[in-house]
XYZ file of C-alpha atoms in Angstrom:
153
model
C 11.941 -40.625 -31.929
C 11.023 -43.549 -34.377
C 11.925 -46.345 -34.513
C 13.663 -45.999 -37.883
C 15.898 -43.073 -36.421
C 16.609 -45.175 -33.011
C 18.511 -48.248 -35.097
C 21.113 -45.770 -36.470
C 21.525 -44.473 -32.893
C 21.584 -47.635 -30.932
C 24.493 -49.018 -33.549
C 26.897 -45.889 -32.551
C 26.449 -46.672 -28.855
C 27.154 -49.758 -29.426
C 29.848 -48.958 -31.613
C 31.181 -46.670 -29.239
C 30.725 -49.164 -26.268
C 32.544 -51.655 -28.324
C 35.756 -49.359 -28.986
C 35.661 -48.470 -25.345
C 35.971 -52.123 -23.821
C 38.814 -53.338 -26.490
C 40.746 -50.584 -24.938
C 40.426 -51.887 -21.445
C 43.376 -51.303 -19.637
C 44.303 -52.999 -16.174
C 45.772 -51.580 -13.107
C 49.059 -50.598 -14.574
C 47.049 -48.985 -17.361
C 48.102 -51.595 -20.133
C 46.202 -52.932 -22.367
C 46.194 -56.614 -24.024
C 47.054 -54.483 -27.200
C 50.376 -52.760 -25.864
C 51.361 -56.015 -23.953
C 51.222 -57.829 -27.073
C 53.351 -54.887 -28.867
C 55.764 -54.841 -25.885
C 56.190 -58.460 -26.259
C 57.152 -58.777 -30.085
C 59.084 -56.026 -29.597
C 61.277 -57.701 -26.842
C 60.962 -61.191 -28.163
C 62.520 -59.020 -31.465
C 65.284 -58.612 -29.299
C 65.847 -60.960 -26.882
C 68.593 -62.894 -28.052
C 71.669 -61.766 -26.258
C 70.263 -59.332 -24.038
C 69.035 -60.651 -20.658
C 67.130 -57.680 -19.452
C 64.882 -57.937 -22.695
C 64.485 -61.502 -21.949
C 63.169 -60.714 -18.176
C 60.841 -57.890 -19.321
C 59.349 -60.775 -22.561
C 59.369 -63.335 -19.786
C 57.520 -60.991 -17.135
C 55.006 -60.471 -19.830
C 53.706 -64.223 -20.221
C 51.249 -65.607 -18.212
C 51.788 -67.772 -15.337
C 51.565 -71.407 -16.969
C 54.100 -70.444 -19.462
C 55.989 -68.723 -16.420
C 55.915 -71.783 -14.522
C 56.630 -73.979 -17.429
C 59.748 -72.051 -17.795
C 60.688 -72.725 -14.464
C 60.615 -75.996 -14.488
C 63.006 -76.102 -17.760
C 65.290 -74.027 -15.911
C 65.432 -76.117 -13.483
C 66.334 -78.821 -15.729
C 68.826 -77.193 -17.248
C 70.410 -76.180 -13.916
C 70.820 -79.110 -12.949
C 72.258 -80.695 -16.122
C 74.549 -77.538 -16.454
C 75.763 -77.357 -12.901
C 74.891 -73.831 -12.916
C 71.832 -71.956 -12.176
C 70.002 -70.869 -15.747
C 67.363 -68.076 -14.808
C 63.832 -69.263 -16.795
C 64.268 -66.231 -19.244
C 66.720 -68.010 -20.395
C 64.771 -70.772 -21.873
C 62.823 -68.452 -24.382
C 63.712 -69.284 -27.750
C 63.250 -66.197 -29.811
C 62.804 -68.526 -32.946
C 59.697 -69.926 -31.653
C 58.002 -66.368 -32.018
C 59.296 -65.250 -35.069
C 56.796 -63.095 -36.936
C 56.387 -63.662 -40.785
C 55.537 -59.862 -41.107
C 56.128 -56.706 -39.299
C 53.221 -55.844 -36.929
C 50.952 -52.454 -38.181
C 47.896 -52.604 -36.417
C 46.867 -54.224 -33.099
C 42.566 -55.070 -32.658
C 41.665 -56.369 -29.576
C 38.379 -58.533 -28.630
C 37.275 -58.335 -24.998
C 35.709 -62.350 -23.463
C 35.632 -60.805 -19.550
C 39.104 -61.603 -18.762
C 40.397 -63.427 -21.542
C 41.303 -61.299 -24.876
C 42.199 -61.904 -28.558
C 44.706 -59.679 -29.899
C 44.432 -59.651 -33.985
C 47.943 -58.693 -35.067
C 47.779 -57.291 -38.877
C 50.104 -55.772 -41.446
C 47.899 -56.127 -44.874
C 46.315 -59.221 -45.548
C 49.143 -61.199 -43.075
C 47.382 -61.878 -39.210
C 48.162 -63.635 -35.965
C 45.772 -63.733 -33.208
C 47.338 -63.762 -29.795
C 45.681 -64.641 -26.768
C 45.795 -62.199 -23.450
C 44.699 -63.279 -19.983
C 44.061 -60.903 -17.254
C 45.956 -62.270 -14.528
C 45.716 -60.365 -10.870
C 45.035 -57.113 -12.461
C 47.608 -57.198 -15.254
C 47.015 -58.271 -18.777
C 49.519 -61.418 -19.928
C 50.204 -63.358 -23.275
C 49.366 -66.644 -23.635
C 51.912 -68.777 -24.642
C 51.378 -72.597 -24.439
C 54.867 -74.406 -24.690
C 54.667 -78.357 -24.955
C 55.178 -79.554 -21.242
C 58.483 -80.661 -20.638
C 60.133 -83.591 -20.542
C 61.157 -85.711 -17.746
C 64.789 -85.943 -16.679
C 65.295 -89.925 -17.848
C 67.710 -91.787 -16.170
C 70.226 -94.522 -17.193
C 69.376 -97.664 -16.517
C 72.520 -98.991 -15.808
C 73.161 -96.815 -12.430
C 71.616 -98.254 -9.101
């Protein structure tokens, strides 16, 4: 074989090997793709349904998780009731602009960027592989501290 004729050959290999990894799935056989699509699907309806708000929530990654928590917590306490940390997702935050067509994934070993497309509009949304099952990154801004009046001992 020339080398002429192995260039053509080596690019659908690598084509192939390409297509193969951004369809990684982990050990529940998801992949970053189809936990992003189960995500805006249940962040589409969240509001007013709690188990859709558990099954978003259960699909973020563990800093958002935890960051969650800790609101919830807050909350709790300033309620005087216990708020579960589904709860604090605000569907508003993750409003799409557009109606999602296609899902492309890049694979960076554990990490992975979902492109989200319909026509020209995009959003890339991060993935993390976290203890064998993929996750979506959300960063929320930390929360605040509980501030306390000044004029109580």
């Amino acid at each position: 074989m020339t080398a002429a004729a192995r260039v053509p050959l080596c690019a659908t290999l690598l084509a192939i090997a390409l297509l193969i990894a951004c369809d990684k799935g982990d050990s529940q056989g998801h992949t970053p793709a189809s936990v992003v699509q189960d995500f805006v699907e249940a962040m589409g309806s969240v509001h007013g349904e709690p188990e859709r708000a558990k099954a978003a929530y259960n699909l973020l990654w563990s800093h958002a998780q935890e960051n969650l928590k800790e609101r919830a917590a807050t909350a709790s306490a300033l309620l005087g009731r216990v708020v579960e940390p589904e709860e604090m997702i605000a569907p508003s935050q993750f409003s799409l602009q557009f109606a999602p067509k296609h899902y492309l994934t890049v694979l960076h070993g554990d990490w992975a960027e979902v492109t989200v497309q319909n026509g020209s509009a995009q959003r890339v949304v991060r993935c993390i592989n976290e203890q064998g099952a993929w996750k979506v990154v959300v960063d929320f801004p930390p929360p605040r501290p509980i501030e306390r009046r000044r004029d109580l001992p």
